[in-house]
Short mmCIF file of C-alpha atoms in Angstrom, two decimals:
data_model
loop_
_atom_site.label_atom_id
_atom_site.label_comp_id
_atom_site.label_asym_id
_atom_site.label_seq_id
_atom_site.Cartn_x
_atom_site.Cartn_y
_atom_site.Cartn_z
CA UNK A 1 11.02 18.65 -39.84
CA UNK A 2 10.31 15.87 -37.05
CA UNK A 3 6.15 14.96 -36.80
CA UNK A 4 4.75 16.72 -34.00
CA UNK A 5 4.76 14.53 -30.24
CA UNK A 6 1.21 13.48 -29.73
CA UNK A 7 0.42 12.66 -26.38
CA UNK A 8 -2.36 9.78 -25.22
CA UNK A 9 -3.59 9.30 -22.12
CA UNK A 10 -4.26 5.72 -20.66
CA UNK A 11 -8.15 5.66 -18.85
CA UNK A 12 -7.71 3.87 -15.65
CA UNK A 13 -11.64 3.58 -15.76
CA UNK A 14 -11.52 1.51 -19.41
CA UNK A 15 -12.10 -1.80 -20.01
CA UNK A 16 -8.94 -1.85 -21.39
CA UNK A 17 -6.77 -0.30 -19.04
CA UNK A 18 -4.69 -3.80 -17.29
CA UNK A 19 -4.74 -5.25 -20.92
CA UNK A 20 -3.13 -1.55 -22.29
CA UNK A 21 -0.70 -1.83 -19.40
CA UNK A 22 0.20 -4.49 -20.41
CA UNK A 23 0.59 -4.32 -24.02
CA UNK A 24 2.82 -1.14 -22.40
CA UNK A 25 5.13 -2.72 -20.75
CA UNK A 26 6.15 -5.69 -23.22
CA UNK A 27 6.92 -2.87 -25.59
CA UNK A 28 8.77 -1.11 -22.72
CA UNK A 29 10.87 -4.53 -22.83
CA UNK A 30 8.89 -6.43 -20.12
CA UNK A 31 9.32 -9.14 -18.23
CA UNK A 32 13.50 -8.21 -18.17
CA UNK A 33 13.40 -4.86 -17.61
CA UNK A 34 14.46 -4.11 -14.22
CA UNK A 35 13.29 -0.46 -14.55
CA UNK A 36 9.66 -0.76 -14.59
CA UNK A 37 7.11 -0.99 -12.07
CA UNK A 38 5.22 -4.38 -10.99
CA UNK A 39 2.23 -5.09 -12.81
CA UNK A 40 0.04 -5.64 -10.39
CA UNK A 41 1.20 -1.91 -8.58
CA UNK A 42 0.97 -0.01 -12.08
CA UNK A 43 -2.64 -1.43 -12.48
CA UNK A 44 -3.77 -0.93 -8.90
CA UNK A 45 -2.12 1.29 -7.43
CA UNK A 46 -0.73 4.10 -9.16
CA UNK A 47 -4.51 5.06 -10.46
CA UNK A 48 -5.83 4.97 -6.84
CA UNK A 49 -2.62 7.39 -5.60
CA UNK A 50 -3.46 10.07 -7.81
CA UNK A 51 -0.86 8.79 -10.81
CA UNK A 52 -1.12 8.48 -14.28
CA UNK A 53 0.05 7.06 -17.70
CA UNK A 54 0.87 8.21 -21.12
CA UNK A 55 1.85 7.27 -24.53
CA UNK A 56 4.04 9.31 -26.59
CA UNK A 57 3.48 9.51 -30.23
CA UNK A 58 5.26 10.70 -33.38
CA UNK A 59 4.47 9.71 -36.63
CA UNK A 60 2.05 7.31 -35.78
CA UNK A 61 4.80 5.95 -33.81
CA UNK A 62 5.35 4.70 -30.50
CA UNK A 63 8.40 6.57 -29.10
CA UNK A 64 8.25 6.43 -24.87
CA UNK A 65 5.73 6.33 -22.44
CA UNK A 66 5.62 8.50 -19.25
CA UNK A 67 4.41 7.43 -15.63
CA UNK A 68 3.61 10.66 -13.15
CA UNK A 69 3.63 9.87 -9.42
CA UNK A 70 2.61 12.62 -7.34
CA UNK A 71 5.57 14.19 -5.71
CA UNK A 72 6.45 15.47 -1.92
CA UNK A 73 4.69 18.92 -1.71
CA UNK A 74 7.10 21.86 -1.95
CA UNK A 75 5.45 24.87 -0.49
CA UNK A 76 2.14 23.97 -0.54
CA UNK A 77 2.22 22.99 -4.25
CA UNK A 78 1.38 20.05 -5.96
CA UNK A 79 3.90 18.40 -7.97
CA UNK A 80 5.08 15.11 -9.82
CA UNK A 81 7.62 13.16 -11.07
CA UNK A 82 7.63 12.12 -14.72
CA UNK A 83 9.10 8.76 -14.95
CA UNK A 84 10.10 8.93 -18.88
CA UNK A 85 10.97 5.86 -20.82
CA UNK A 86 11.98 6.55 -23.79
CA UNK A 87 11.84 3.28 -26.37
CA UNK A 88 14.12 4.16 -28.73
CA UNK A 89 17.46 5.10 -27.53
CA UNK A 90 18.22 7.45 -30.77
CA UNK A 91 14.72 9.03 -31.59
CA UNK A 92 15.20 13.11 -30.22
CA UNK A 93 12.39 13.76 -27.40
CA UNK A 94 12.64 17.28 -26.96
CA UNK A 95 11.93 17.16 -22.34
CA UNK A 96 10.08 20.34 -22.42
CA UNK A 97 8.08 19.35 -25.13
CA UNK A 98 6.51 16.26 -22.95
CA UNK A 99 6.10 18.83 -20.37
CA UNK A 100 4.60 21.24 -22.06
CA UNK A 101 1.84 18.90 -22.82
CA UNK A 102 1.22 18.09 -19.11
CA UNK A 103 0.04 21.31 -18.85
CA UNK A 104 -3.79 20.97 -20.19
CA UNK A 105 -4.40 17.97 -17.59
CA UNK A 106 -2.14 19.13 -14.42
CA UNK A 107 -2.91 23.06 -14.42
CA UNK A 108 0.22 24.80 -12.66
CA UNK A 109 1.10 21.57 -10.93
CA UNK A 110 5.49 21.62 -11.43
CA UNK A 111 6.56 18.38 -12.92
CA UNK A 112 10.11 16.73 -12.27
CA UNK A 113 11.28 14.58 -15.46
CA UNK A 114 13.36 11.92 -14.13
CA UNK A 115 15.27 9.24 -16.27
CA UNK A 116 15.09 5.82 -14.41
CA UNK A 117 17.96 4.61 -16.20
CA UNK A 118 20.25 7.58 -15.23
CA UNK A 119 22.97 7.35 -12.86
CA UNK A 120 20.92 7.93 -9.10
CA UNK A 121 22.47 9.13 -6.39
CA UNK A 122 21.18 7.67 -2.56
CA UNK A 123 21.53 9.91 0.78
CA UNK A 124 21.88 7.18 3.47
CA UNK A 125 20.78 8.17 6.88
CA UNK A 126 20.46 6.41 10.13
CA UNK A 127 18.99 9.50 12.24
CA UNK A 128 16.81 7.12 14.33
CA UNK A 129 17.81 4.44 16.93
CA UNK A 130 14.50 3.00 19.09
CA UNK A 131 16.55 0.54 20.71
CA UNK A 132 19.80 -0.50 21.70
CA UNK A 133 21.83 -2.24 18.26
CA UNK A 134 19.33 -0.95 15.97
CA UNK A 135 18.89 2.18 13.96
CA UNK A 136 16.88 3.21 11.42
CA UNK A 137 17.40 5.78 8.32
CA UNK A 138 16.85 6.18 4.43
CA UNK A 139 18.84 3.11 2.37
CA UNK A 140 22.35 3.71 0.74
CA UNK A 141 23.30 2.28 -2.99
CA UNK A 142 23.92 -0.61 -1.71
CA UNK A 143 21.30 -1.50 0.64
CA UNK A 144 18.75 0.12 -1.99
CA UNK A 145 19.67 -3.69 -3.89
CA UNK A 146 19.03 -5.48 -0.65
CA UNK A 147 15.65 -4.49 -0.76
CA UNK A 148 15.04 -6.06 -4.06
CA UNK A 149 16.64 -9.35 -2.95
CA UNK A 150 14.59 -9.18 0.23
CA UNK A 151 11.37 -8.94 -1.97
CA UNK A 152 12.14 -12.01 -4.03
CA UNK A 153 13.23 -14.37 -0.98
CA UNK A 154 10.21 -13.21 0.85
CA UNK A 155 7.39 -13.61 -1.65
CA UNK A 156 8.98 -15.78 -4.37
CA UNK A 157 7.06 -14.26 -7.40
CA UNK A 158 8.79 -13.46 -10.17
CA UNK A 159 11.21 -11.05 -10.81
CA UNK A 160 8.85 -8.82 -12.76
CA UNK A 161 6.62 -8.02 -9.53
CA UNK A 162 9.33 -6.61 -7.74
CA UNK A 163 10.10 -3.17 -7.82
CA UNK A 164 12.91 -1.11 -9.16
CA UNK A 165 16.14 0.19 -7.35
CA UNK A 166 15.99 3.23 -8.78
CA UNK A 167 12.45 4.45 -6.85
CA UNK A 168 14.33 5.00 -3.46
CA UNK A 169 16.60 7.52 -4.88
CA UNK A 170 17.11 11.05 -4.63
CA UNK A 171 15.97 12.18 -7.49
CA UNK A 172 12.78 9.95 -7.79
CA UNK A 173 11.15 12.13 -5.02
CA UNK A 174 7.92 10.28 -5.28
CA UNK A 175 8.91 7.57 -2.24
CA UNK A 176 9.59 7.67 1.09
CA UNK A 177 12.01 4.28 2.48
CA UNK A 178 13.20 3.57 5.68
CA UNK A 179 15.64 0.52 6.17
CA UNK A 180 16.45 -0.82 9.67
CA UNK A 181 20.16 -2.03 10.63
CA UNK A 182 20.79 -4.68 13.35
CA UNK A 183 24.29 -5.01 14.78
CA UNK A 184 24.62 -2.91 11.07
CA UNK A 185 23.41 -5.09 9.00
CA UNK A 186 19.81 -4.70 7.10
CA UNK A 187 17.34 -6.30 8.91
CA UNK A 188 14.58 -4.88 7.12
CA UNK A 189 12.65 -2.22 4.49
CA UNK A 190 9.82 -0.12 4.26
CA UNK A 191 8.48 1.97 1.68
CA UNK A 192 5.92 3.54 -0.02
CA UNK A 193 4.06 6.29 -2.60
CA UNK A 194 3.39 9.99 -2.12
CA UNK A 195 -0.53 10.06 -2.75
CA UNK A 196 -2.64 13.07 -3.78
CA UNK A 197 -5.87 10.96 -3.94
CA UNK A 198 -6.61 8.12 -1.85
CA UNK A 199 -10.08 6.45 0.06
CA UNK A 200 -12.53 8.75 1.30
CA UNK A 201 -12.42 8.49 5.30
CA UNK A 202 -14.92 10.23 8.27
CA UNK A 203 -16.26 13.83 7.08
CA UNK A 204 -16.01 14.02 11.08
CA UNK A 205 -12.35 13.86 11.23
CA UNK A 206 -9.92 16.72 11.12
CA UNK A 207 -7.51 15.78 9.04
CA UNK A 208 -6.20 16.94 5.70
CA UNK A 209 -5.91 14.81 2.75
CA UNK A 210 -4.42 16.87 0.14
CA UNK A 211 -1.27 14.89 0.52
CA UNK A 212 -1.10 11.35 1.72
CA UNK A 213 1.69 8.28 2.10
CA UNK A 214 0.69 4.95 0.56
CA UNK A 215 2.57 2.67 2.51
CA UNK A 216 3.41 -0.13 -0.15
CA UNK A 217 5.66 -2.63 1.15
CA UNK A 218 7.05 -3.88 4.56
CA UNK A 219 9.57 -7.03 4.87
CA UNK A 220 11.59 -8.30 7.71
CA UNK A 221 15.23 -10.82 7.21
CA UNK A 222 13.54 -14.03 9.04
CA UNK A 223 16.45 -14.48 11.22
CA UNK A 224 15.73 -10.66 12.73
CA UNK A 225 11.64 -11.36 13.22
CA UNK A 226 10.62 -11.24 16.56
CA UNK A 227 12.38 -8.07 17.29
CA UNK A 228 9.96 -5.58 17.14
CA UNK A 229 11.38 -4.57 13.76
CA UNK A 230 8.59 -3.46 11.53
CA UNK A 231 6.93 -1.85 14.63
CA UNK A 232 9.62 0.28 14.94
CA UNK A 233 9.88 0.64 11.20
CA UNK A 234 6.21 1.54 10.90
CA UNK A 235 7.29 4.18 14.20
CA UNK A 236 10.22 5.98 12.06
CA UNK A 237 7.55 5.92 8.76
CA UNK A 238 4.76 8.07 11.48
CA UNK A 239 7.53 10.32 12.78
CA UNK A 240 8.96 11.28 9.19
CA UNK A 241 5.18 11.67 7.93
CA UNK A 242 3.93 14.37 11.35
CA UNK A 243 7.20 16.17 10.44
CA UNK A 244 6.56 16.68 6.66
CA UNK A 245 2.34 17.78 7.85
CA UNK A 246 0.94 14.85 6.44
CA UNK A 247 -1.98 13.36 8.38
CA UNK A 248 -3.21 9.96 6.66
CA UNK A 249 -1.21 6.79 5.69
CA UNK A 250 -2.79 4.09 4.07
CA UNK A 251 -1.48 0.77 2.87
CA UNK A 252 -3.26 -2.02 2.29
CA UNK A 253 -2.83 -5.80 4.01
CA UNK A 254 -4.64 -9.61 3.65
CA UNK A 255 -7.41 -9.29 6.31
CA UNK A 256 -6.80 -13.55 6.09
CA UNK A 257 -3.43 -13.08 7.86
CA UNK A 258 -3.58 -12.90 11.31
CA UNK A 259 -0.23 -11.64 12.09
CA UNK A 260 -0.77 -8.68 9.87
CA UNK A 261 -4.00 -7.91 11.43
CA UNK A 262 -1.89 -8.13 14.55
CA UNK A 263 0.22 -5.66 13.60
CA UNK A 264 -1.53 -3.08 11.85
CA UNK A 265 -4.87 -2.78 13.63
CA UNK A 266 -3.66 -4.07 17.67
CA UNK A 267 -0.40 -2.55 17.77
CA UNK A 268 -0.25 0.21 15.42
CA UNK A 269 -4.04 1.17 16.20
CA UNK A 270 -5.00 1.78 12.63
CA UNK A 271 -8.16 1.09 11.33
CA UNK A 272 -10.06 0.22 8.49
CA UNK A 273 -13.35 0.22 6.84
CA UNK A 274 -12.58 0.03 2.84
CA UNK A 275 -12.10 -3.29 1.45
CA UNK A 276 -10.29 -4.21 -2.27
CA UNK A 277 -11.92 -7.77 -3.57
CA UNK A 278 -9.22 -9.43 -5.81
CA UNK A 279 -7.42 -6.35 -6.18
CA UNK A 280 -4.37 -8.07 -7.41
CA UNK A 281 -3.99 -10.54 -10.11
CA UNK A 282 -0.28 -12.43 -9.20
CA UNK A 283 -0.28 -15.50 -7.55
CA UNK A 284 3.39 -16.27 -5.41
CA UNK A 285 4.36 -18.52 -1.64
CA UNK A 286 1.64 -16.00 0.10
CA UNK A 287 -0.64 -15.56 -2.52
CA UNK A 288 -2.31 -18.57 -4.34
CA UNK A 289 -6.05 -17.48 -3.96
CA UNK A 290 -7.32 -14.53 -5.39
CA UNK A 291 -5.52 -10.90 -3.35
CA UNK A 292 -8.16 -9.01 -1.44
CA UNK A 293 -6.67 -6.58 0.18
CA UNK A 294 -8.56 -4.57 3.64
CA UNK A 295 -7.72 -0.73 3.19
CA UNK A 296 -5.64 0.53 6.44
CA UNK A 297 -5.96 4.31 7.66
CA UNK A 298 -3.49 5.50 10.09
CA UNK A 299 -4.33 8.95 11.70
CA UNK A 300 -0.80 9.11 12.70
CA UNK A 301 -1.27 12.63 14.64
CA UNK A 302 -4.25 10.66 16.73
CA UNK A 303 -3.52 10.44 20.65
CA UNK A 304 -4.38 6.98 19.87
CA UNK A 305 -1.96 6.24 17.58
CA UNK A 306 0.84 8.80 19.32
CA UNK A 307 0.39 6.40 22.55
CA UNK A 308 0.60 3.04 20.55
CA UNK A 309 3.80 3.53 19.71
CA UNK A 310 4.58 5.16 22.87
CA UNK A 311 3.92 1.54 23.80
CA UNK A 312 0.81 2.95 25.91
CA UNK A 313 -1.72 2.02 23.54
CA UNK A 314 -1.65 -1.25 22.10
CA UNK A 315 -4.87 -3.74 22.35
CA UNK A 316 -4.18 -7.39 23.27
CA UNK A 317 -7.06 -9.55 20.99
CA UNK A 318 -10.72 -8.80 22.32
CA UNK A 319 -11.76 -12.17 24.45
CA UNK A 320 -14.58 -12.85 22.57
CA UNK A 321 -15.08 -15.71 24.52
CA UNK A 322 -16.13 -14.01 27.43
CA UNK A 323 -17.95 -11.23 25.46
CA UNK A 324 -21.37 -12.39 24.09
CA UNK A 325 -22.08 -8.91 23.17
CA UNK A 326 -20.29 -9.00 19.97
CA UNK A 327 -22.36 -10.92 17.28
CA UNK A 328 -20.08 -13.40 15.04
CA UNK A 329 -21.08 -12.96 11.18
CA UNK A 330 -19.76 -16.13 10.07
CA UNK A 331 -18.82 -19.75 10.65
CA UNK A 332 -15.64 -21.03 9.82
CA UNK A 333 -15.73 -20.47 5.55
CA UNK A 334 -19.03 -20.98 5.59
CA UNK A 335 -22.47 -19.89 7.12
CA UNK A 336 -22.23 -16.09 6.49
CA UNK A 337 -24.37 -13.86 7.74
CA UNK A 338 -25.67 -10.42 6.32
CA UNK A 339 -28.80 -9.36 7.96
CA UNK A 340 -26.82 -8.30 11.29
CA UNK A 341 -27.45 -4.95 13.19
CA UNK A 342 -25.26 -4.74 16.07
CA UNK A 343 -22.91 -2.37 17.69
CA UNK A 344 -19.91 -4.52 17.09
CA UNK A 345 -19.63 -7.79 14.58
CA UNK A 346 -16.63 -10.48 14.53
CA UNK A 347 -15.48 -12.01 11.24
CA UNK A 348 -13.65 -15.06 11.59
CA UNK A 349 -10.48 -15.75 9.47
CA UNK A 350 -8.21 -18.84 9.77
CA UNK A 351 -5.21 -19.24 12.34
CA UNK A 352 -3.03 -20.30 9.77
CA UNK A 353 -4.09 -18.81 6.30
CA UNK A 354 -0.36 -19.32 4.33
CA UNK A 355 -0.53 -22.61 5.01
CA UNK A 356 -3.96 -23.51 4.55
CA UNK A 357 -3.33 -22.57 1.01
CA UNK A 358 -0.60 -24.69 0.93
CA UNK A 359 -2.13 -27.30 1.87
CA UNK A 360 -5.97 -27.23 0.93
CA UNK A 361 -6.38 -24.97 -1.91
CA UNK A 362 -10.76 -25.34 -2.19
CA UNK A 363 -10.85 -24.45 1.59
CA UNK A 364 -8.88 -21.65 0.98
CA UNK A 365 -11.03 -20.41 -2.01
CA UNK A 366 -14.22 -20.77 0.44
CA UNK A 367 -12.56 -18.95 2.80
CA UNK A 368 -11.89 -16.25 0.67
CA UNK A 369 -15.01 -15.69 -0.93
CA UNK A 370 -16.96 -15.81 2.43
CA UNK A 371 -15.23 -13.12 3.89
CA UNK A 372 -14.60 -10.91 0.70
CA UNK A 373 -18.66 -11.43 0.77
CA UNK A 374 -18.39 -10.34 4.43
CA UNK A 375 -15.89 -7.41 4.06
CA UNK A 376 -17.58 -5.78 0.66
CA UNK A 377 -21.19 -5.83 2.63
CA UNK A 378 -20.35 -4.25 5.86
CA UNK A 379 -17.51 -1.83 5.66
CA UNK A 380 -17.56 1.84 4.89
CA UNK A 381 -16.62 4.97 6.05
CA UNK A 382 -20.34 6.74 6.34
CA UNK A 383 -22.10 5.93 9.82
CA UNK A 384 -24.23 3.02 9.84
CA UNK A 385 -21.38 1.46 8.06
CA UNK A 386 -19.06 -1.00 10.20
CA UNK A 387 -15.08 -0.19 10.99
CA UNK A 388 -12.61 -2.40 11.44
CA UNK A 389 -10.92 -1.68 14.95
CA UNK A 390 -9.26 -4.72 16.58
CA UNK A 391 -8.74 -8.50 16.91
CA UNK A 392 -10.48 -10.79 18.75
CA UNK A 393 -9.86 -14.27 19.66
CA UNK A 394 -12.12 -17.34 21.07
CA UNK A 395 -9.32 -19.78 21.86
CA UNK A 396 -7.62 -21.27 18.76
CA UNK A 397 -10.29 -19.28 16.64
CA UNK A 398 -9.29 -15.58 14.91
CA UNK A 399 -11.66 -13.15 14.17
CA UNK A 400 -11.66 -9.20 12.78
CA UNK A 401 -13.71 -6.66 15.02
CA UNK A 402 -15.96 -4.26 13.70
CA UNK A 403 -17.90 -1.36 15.29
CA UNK A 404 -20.64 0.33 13.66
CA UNK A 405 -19.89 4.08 13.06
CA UNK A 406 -21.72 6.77 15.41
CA UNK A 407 -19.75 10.06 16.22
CA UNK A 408 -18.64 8.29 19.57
CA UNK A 409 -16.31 5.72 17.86
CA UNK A 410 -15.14 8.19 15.41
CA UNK A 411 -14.02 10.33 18.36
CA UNK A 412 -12.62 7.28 19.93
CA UNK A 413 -10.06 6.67 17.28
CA UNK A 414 -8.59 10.36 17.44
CA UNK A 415 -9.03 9.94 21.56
CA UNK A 416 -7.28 6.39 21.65
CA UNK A 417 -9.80 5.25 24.32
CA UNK A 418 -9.44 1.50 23.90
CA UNK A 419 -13.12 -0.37 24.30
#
């Protein structure tokens, strides 16, 4: 008679937890296994989405480990997917046996066992066309390996941080991915996590946050930037989220880069008011300075963000050259300021923040730490706190704007009144 499966749970709150990951995955056949998640997203991430990790034991013996992702609500109840990977081929893991021991920890959550290295099936779709020569839908088999590809040419890390195929299938149920086609070919990918957990946002605000999107990953073919592409991809992502009743996205961007902040707070009208300091440990092309990330929260039922991408609401960068009311916290990388009690603060970034990296390395560490010093000591979702809302420009120079919190700006954001 076989040893009896004894389950462990990993403690995303230990000391230990990125150096058990790890340990984890090399057994799980890491750095060439194709079928596991990055790194970086299994020891960030999946702990702040409401996911978890086990080990499986028998004997003493290591025999799989299981990764739950919360799973697309089916009538109101929570569920998951079990990602099971099993390390030995021929050792006999009974499925309901795992299950059954999910029990104790998820109550009467259902749980979905799912074999990554099964054959998946994809359900391509292109159900929504915002312009003339492009449409946009869920991936088929073969575009599913474009978005890998796309990863790697974009960020040039290694093949380890990029994600897995399999995630944007069918049966994974724990994703959501759009692709867009131009003049049908892939022009670009978005995807990202079911969340039952997530930042804690305005007790004001009516929303619900029992089930969230974590918006993980965005990328654009170079020759088909300039299009509007991820605007419209970031459109489809809002549409598909309103029609399943969830209210929140959240993803998570370099305040440093400009464009981004572009994007995500001027023309998609999110916001944001939590901050990750080094939240990720890679270094790649984009990344050679410690990854702080700025928390985004899109209310994508808001009037404000409906008429965004109406094309009604987006903000052109505040002219902070012509508005003295808004008190700068900083000077270049240097001279920051904490002591500041205004209505609305600026926090200047650099123009060009890929390249300085490139091409001064100590300037770019300044930068960092001045502004993760910055970020970390005004932002929060309470009033008093300060809330990212816009970007504001004093000729060649880029800032962030943040307003304090009162009711009125909280109502502002669900209004879409533009200051």
């Amino acid at each position: 008679m076989s040893p009896l499966l004894r389950i462990t749970w990993l403690d995303p709150q230990a000391s230990t937890w990125n150096a058990d990951l790890s340990s984890l995955r090399l057994s799980l056949g890491a750095p060439t296994n194709p079928a596991l998640l990055p790194p970086h997203f299994m020891q960030a991430t999946l702990p702040r989405i409401g996911g978890s990790v086990f080990l499986a034991h028998r004997g003493g013996q290591l025999v799989g480990a299981g990764f739950l992702f919360p799973r697309a609500c089916q009538a109101g109840a929570r569920s998951y997917t079990l990602r099971w990977h099993q390390l030995e081929p021929g050792e006999q893991v009974d499925p309901q046996s795992i299950i059954a021991h999910m029990e104790p920890r998820l109550g009467s959550a259902a749980v979905v066992l799912y074999d990554p290295a099964a054959i998946q099936s994809y359900e391509a779709t292109s159900g929504w066309s915002p312009s003339a020569g492009l449409s946009i839908g869920h991936p088929d088999e073969h575009e599913v390996r474009s978005i890998r590809q796309l990863q790697e040419a974009i960020w040039q890390g290694a093949s380890d941080d990029l994600y897995p195929v399999d995630i944007h299938s069918i049966g994974f149920g724990a994703t959501h991915t759009l692709v867009a086609r131009r003049a049908g070919t892939m022009a670009g990918f978005l995807f990202g996590f079911y969340a039952c957990a997530g930042p804690g946002v305005p007790a004001a605000w009516p929303v619900r946050t029992g089930l969230r999107l974590e918006s993980q990953l965005l990328g654009v073919v170079p020759e088909h930037r300039a299009h509007g592409i991820a605007t419209a991809l970031k459109a489809a992502q809002a549409q598909a989220m309103v029609e399943a009743g969830i209210d929140l996205v959240h993803w998570t961007f370099d305040p440093l880069q400009v464009a981004n902040a572009m994007l995500n707070l001027s023309r998609l009208r999110a916001v944001a008011f939590t901050f990750y300091p080094r939240l990720y440990r890679f270094r790649n092309a984009l990344n050679r300075v410690d990854a702080s990330r700025l928390g985004v929260t899109w209310l994508v039922r808001s009037r404000r963000v409906r008429a965004a991408l109406a094309g009604q609401g987006a903000a052109e960068p505040r002219d902070l050259a012509a508005d003295r009311s808004v008190v700068r916290v900083n000077d270049g990388c240097g001279s920051p300021c904490f002591g500041v009690d205004a209505a609305t603060i600026a926090l200047e970034i650099p123009a060009r923040w890929t390249a300085l990296q490139a091409s001064a390395l100590e300037e770019a560490r300044a930068w960092r730490q001045t502004t993760d010093d910055l970020l970390s000591h005004y932002l929060g979702h309470v009033e008093g706190r300060y809330m990212v809302t816009g970007v504001g420009r004093d000729g060649p120079r880029c800032y962030l704007v943040a307003e304090r919190i009162d009711r009125s700006l909280l109502q502002r954001v669900l209004d879409g009144e533009i200051p």
